[in-house]
């Protein structure tokens, strides 16, 4: 058997007390293990949240992802304004072209009007330069009529009657237009 002598058997009260103390110790250790298990579970949840936050932060600070978000924002919110501004530029360009065409037309009309006024002024200058000749012609015509008309009227029986005179034959046999006083 064994070379060591058998230990003396403890008294029953001491054994009970020792077993009781050991039971309390095991229960206390079990409570501590339960508390530490609960703390570890809470810590595991916190670590999972931290890991999720770290992935989210990494995703948000990723330049490619950030560029995509900026692009979506521009496409979603600014694109409509850019389209309207582009259309406004096209409309302004068209209006500018129409205004330029209208100004060209107005300039052409002005040139035509100025040319017409110039032509009229030239005609007026020509008329002014010819006016003395017209006056001279009128004077010559008036003189000729003054000298020749009475002779013509007096030499024709019908014209003599129109003047209110009488056509008679003189004693020498010459026809004459005569005015009688009453």
PDB file of C-alpha atoms in Angstrom:
ATOM      1  CA  UNK A   1       0.000   0.000   0.000  1.00  0.00           C
ATOM      2  CA  UNK A   2       1.344   3.387   0.468  1.00  0.00           C
ATOM      3  CA  UNK A   3       4.306   4.334   2.499  1.00  0.00           C
ATOM      4  CA  UNK A   4       2.652   7.302   4.050  1.00  0.00           C
ATOM      5  CA  UNK A   5       0.594   6.970   7.049  1.00  0.00           C
ATOM      6  CA  UNK A   6      -3.103   7.778   6.697  1.00  0.00           C
ATOM      7  CA  UNK A   7      -4.089  11.246   7.809  1.00  0.00           C
ATOM      8  CA  UNK A   8      -6.223  11.441  10.786  1.00  0.00           C
ATOM      9  CA  UNK A   9      -9.915  11.866   9.992  1.00  0.00           C
ATOM     10  CA  UNK A  10     -11.191  15.310  10.764  1.00  0.00           C
ATOM     11  CA  UNK A  11     -14.019  15.655  13.068  1.00  0.00           C
ATOM     12  CA  UNK A  12     -17.438  15.790  11.488  1.00  0.00           C
ATOM     13  CA  UNK A  13     -18.120  19.384  12.536  1.00  0.00           C
ATOM     14  CA  UNK A  14     -14.949  20.603  10.994  1.00  0.00           C
ATOM     15  CA  UNK A  15     -15.692  18.682   7.844  1.00  0.00           C
ATOM     16  CA  UNK A  16     -19.141  20.107   7.637  1.00  0.00           C
ATOM     17  CA  UNK A  17     -17.863  23.588   8.211  1.00  0.00           C
ATOM     18  CA  UNK A  18     -15.167  23.146   5.581  1.00  0.00           C
ATOM     19  CA  UNK A  19     -17.641  21.762   3.039  1.00  0.00           C
ATOM     20  CA  UNK A  20     -20.020  24.583   3.921  1.00  0.00           C
ATOM     21  CA  UNK A  21     -17.262  27.172   3.438  1.00  0.00           C
ATOM     22  CA  UNK A  22     -16.262  25.529   0.200  1.00  0.00           C
ATOM     23  CA  UNK A  23     -19.893  25.636  -1.005  1.00  0.00           C
ATOM     24  CA  UNK A  24     -20.111  29.328  -0.150  1.00  0.00           C
ATOM     25  CA  UNK A  25     -16.807  29.915  -1.904  1.00  0.00           C
ATOM     26  CA  UNK A  26     -17.992  28.037  -5.012  1.00  0.00           C
ATOM     27  CA  UNK A  27     -21.295  29.993  -4.949  1.00  0.00           C
ATOM     28  CA  UNK A  28     -19.398  33.275  -4.617  1.00  0.00           C
ATOM     29  CA  UNK A  29     -17.065  32.297  -7.418  1.00  0.00           C
ATOM     30  CA  UNK A  30     -20.075  31.297  -9.530  1.00  0.00           C
ATOM     31  CA  UNK A  31     -21.630  34.757  -8.896  1.00  0.00           C
ATOM     32  CA  UNK A  32     -18.375  36.412  -9.873  1.00  0.00           C
ATOM     33  CA  UNK A  33     -18.098  34.261 -12.990  1.00  0.00           C
ATOM     34  CA  UNK A  34     -21.727  35.160 -13.858  1.00  0.00           C
ATOM     35  CA  UNK A  35     -20.987  38.877 -13.342  1.00  0.00           C
ATOM     36  CA  UNK A  36     -17.810  38.625 -15.399  1.00  0.00           C
ATOM     37  CA  UNK A  37     -19.731  36.706 -18.100  1.00  0.00           C
ATOM     38  CA  UNK A  38     -22.328  39.477 -18.154  1.00  0.00           C
ATOM     39  CA  UNK A  39     -19.558  42.118 -18.370  1.00  0.00           C
ATOM     40  CA  UNK A  40     -17.864  40.170 -21.151  1.00  0.00           C
ATOM     41  CA  UNK A  41     -21.187  39.915 -23.047  1.00  0.00           C
ATOM     42  CA  UNK A  42     -21.690  43.689 -22.636  1.00  0.00           C
ATOM     43  CA  UNK A  43     -18.103  44.261 -23.735  1.00  0.00           C
ATOM     44  CA  UNK A  44     -18.648  41.991 -26.738  1.00  0.00           C
ATOM     45  CA  UNK A  45     -21.723  44.113 -27.739  1.00  0.00           C
ATOM     46  CA  UNK A  46     -19.718  47.314 -27.294  1.00  0.00           C
ATOM     47  CA  UNK A  47     -16.878  45.893 -29.380  1.00  0.00           C
ATOM     48  CA  UNK A  48     -19.368  44.907 -32.107  1.00  0.00           C
ATOM     49  CA  UNK A  49     -20.839  48.430 -32.075  1.00  0.00           C
ATOM     50  CA  UNK A  50     -17.345  49.950 -32.180  1.00  0.00           C
ATOM     51  CA  UNK A  51     -16.417  47.683 -35.081  1.00  0.00           C
ATOM     52  CA  UNK A  52     -19.625  48.667 -36.927  1.00  0.00           C
ATOM     53  CA  UNK A  53     -18.908  52.357 -36.253  1.00  0.00           C
ATOM     54  CA  UNK A  54     -15.352  51.909 -37.485  1.00  0.00           C
ATOM     55  CA  UNK A  55     -16.587  50.325 -40.746  1.00  0.00           C
ATOM     56  CA  UNK A  56     -19.145  53.095 -41.178  1.00  0.00           C
ATOM     57  CA  UNK A  57     -16.501  55.757 -40.523  1.00  0.00           C
ATOM     58  CA  UNK A  58     -14.141  54.065 -42.956  1.00  0.00           C
ATOM     59  CA  UNK A  59     -16.914  53.991 -45.581  1.00  0.00           C
ATOM     60  CA  UNK A  60     -17.770  57.653 -45.028  1.00  0.00           C
ATOM     61  CA  UNK A  61     -14.152  58.760 -45.248  1.00  0.00           C
ATOM     62  CA  UNK A  62     -13.540  56.683 -48.365  1.00  0.00           C
ATOM     63  CA  UNK A  63     -12.836  59.253 -51.153  1.00  0.00           C
ATOM     64  CA  UNK A  64     -14.527  57.144 -53.805  1.00  0.00           C
ATOM     65  CA  UNK A  65     -17.683  56.735 -51.720  1.00  0.00           C
ATOM     66  CA  UNK A  66     -17.614  60.408 -50.742  1.00  0.00           C
ATOM     67  CA  UNK A  67     -17.236  61.383 -54.420  1.00  0.00           C
ATOM     68  CA  UNK A  68     -20.192  59.171 -55.295  1.00  0.00           C
ATOM     69  CA  UNK A  69     -22.309  60.877 -52.606  1.00  0.00           C
ATOM     70  CA  UNK A  70     -21.274  64.304 -53.875  1.00  0.00           C
ATOM     71  CA  UNK A  71     -22.083  63.244 -57.441  1.00  0.00           C
ATOM     72  CA  UNK A  72     -25.514  61.993 -56.412  1.00  0.00           C
ATOM     73  CA  UNK A  73     -26.166  65.252 -54.571  1.00  0.00           C
ATOM     74  CA  UNK A  74     -25.134  67.281 -57.592  1.00  0.00           C
ATOM     75  CA  UNK A  75     -27.183  65.133 -59.936  1.00  0.00           C
ATOM     76  CA  UNK A  76     -30.175  65.172 -57.616  1.00  0.00           C
ATOM     77  CA  UNK A  77     -30.304  68.789 -56.518  1.00  0.00           C
ATOM     78  CA  UNK A  78     -28.036  70.922 -58.678  1.00  0.00           C
ATOM     79  CA  UNK A  79     -28.614  69.214 -62.014  1.00  0.00           C
ATOM     80  CA  UNK A  80     -32.097  70.714 -62.399  1.00  0.00           C
ATOM     81  CA  UNK A  81     -30.688  74.198 -61.767  1.00  0.00           C
ATOM     82  CA  UNK A  82     -27.899  73.571 -64.254  1.00  0.00           C
ATOM     83  CA  UNK A  83     -30.412  72.415 -66.865  1.00  0.00           C
ATOM     84  CA  UNK A  84     -32.550  75.529 -66.267  1.00  0.00           C
ATOM     85  CA  UNK A  85     -29.493  77.758 -66.445  1.00  0.00           C
ATOM     86  CA  UNK A  86     -28.423  76.068 -69.678  1.00  0.00           C
ATOM     87  CA  UNK A  87     -31.893  76.599 -71.152  1.00  0.00           C
ATOM     88  CA  UNK A  88     -31.781  80.219 -69.977  1.00  0.00           C
ATOM     89  CA  UNK A  89     -28.437  80.657 -71.767  1.00  0.00           C
ATOM     90  CA  UNK A  90     -29.917  79.208 -74.960  1.00  0.00           C
ATOM     91  CA  UNK A  91     -32.947  81.517 -74.639  1.00  0.00           C
ATOM     92  CA  UNK A  92     -30.711  84.538 -74.032  1.00  0.00           C
ATOM     93  CA  UNK A  93     -28.566  83.594 -77.024  1.00  0.00           C
ATOM     94  CA  UNK A  94     -31.670  83.299 -79.229  1.00  0.00           C
ATOM     95  CA  UNK A  95     -33.011  86.611 -77.928  1.00  0.00           C
ATOM     96  CA  UNK A  96     -29.628  88.204 -78.603  1.00  0.00           C
ATOM     97  CA  UNK A  97     -29.674  86.876 -82.165  1.00  0.00           C
ATOM     98  CA  UNK A  98     -33.207  88.210 -82.691  1.00  0.00           C
ATOM     99  CA  UNK A  99     -32.208  91.584 -81.262  1.00  0.00           C
ATOM    100  CA  UNK A 100     -29.137  91.651 -83.487  1.00  0.00           C
ATOM    101  CA  UNK A 101     -31.284  90.841 -86.533  1.00  0.00           C
ATOM    102  CA  UNK A 102     -33.760  93.557 -85.546  1.00  0.00           C
ATOM    103  CA  UNK A 103     -30.904  96.045 -85.144  1.00  0.00           C
ATOM    104  CA  UNK A 104     -29.522  95.080 -88.570  1.00  0.00           C
ATOM    105  CA  UNK A 105     -32.968  95.566 -90.089  1.00  0.00           C
ATOM    106  CA  UNK A 106     -33.333  98.920 -88.324  1.00  0.00           C
ATOM    107  CA  UNK A 107     -29.891  99.982 -89.609  1.00  0.00           C
ATOM    108  CA  UNK A 108     -30.834  98.971 -93.152  1.00  0.00           C
ATOM    109  CA  UNK A 109     -34.143 100.844 -92.862  1.00  0.00           C
ATOM    110  CA  UNK A 110     -32.275 103.870 -91.523  1.00  0.00           C
ATOM    111  CA  UNK A 111     -29.815 103.700 -94.418  1.00  0.00           C
ATOM    112  CA  UNK A 112     -32.688 103.481 -96.907  1.00  0.00           C
ATOM    113  CA  UNK A 113     -34.426 106.418 -95.238  1.00  0.00           C
ATOM    114  CA  UNK A 114     -31.251 108.499 -95.233  1.00  0.00           C
ATOM    115  CA  UNK A 115     -30.667 107.665 -98.907  1.00  0.00           C
ATOM    116  CA  UNK A 116     -34.254 108.661 -99.767  1.00  0.00           C
ATOM    117  CA  UNK A 117     -33.901 111.952 -97.872  1.00  0.00           C
ATOM    118  CA  UNK A 118     -30.588 112.610 -99.639  1.00  0.00           C
ATOM    119  CA  UNK A 119     -32.171 111.900-103.043  1.00  0.00           C
ATOM    120  CA  UNK A 120     -35.056 114.265-102.249  1.00  0.00           C
ATOM    121  CA  UNK A 121     -32.621 116.940-101.139  1.00  0.00           C
ATOM    122  CA  UNK A 122     -30.660 116.493-104.380  1.00  0.00           C
ATOM    123  CA  UNK A 123     -33.871 116.844-106.390  1.00  0.00           C
ATOM    124  CA  UNK A 124     -34.726 119.964-104.385  1.00  0.00           C
ATOM    125  CA  UNK A 125     -31.254 121.382-105.083  1.00  0.00           C
ATOM    126  CA  UNK A 126     -31.700 120.663-108.793  1.00  0.00           C
ATOM    127  CA  UNK A 127     -35.118 122.325-108.713  1.00  0.00           C
ATOM    128  CA  UNK A 128     -33.642 125.329-106.888  1.00  0.00           C
ATOM    129  CA  UNK A 129     -30.917 125.616-109.506  1.00  0.00           C
ATOM    130  CA  UNK A 130     -33.540 125.475-112.297  1.00  0.00           C
ATOM    131  CA  UNK A 131     -36.009 127.789-110.570  1.00  0.00           C
ATOM    132  CA  UNK A 132     -34.557 131.000-112.063  1.00  0.00           C
ATOM    133  CA  UNK A 133     -34.918 129.471-115.533  1.00  0.00           C
ATOM    134  CA  UNK A 134     -38.536 128.525-114.773  1.00  0.00           C
ATOM    135  CA  UNK A 135     -39.158 132.104-113.625  1.00  0.00           C
ATOM    136  CA  UNK A 136     -37.562 133.505-116.736  1.00  0.00           C
ATOM    137  CA  UNK A 137     -39.604 131.130-118.845  1.00  0.00           C
ATOM    138  CA  UNK A 138     -42.778 132.196-117.070  1.00  0.00           C
ATOM    139  CA  UNK A 139     -41.963 135.880-117.692  1.00  0.00           C
ATOM    140  CA  UNK A 140     -41.234 135.204-121.362  1.00  0.00           C
ATOM    141  CA  UNK A 141     -44.467 133.189-121.675  1.00  0.00           C
ATOM    142  CA  UNK A 142     -46.469 135.954-119.993  1.00  0.00           C
ATOM    143  CA  UNK A 143     -44.960 138.529-122.348  1.00  0.00           C
ATOM    144  CA  UNK A 144     -45.660 136.383-125.364  1.00  0.00           C
ATOM    145  CA  UNK A 145     -49.222 135.785-124.303  1.00  0.00           C
ATOM    146  CA  UNK A 146     -49.685 139.468-123.587  1.00  0.00           C
ATOM    147  CA  UNK A 147     -48.491 140.369-127.041  1.00  0.00           C
ATOM    148  CA  UNK A 148     -49.853 137.513-129.111  1.00  0.00           C
ATOM    149  CA  UNK A 149     -53.134 136.587-127.461  1.00  0.00           C
ATOM    150  CA  UNK A 150     -55.018 139.791-128.255  1.00  0.00           C
ATOM    151  CA  UNK A 151     -53.908 139.558-131.853  1.00  0.00           C
ATOM    152  CA  UNK A 152     -55.092 135.925-132.036  1.00  0.00           C
ATOM    153  CA  UNK A 153     -58.382 136.684-130.356  1.00  0.00           C
ATOM    154  CA  UNK A 154     -59.000 139.678-132.510  1.00  0.00           C
ATOM    155  CA  UNK A 155     -58.350 137.684-135.668  1.00  0.00           C
ATOM    156  CA  UNK A 156     -60.977 135.003-135.034  1.00  0.00           C
ATOM    157  CA  UNK A 157     -64.759 135.527-134.958  1.00  0.00           C
ATOM    158  CA  UNK A 158     -65.418 132.870-132.323  1.00  0.00           C
ATOM    159  CA  UNK A 159     -62.749 134.198-129.977  1.00  0.00           C
ATOM    160  CA  UNK A 160     -64.128 137.699-130.455  1.00  0.00           C
ATOM    161  CA  UNK A 161     -67.570 136.529-129.348  1.00  0.00           C
ATOM    162  CA  UNK A 162     -66.045 134.851-126.283  1.00  0.00           C
ATOM    163  CA  UNK A 163     -64.465 138.161-125.304  1.00  0.00           C
ATOM    164  CA  UNK A 164     -67.817 139.858-125.532  1.00  0.00           C
ATOM    165  CA  UNK A 165     -66.964 141.902-128.623  1.00  0.00           C
ATOM    166  CA  UNK A 166     -68.614 142.068-132.013  1.00  0.00           C
ATOM    167  CA  UNK A 167     -67.202 140.826-135.277  1.00  0.00           C
ATOM    168  CA  UNK A 168     -67.788 143.329-137.965  1.00  0.00           C
ATOM    169  CA  UNK A 169     -66.495 144.248-141.390  1.00  0.00           C
ATOM    170  CA  UNK A 170     -65.021 147.698-141.840  1.00  0.00           C
ATOM    171  CA  UNK A 171     -65.760 150.052-144.801  1.00  0.00           C
ATOM    172  CA  UNK A 172     -62.556 149.021-146.400  1.00  0.00           C
ATOM    173  CA  UNK A 173     -63.625 145.363-146.323  1.00  0.00           C
ATOM    174  CA  UNK A 174     -61.399 144.153-143.448  1.00  0.00           C
ATOM    175  CA  UNK A 175     -62.937 142.034-140.685  1.00  0.00           C
ATOM    176  CA  UNK A 176     -62.372 143.384-137.153  1.00  0.00           C
ATOM    177  CA  UNK A 177     -63.292 142.597-133.587  1.00  0.00           C
ATOM    178  CA  UNK A 178     -64.871 145.684-132.095  1.00  0.00           C
ATOM    179  CA  UNK A 179     -65.801 146.598-128.566  1.00  0.00           C
ATOM    180  CA  UNK A 180     -68.679 149.104-128.371  1.00  0.00           C
ATOM    181  CA  UNK A 181     -69.409 151.289-125.410  1.00  0.00           C
ATOM    182  CA  UNK A 182     -72.961 151.646-124.466  1.00  0.00           C
TER     183      UNK A 182
END
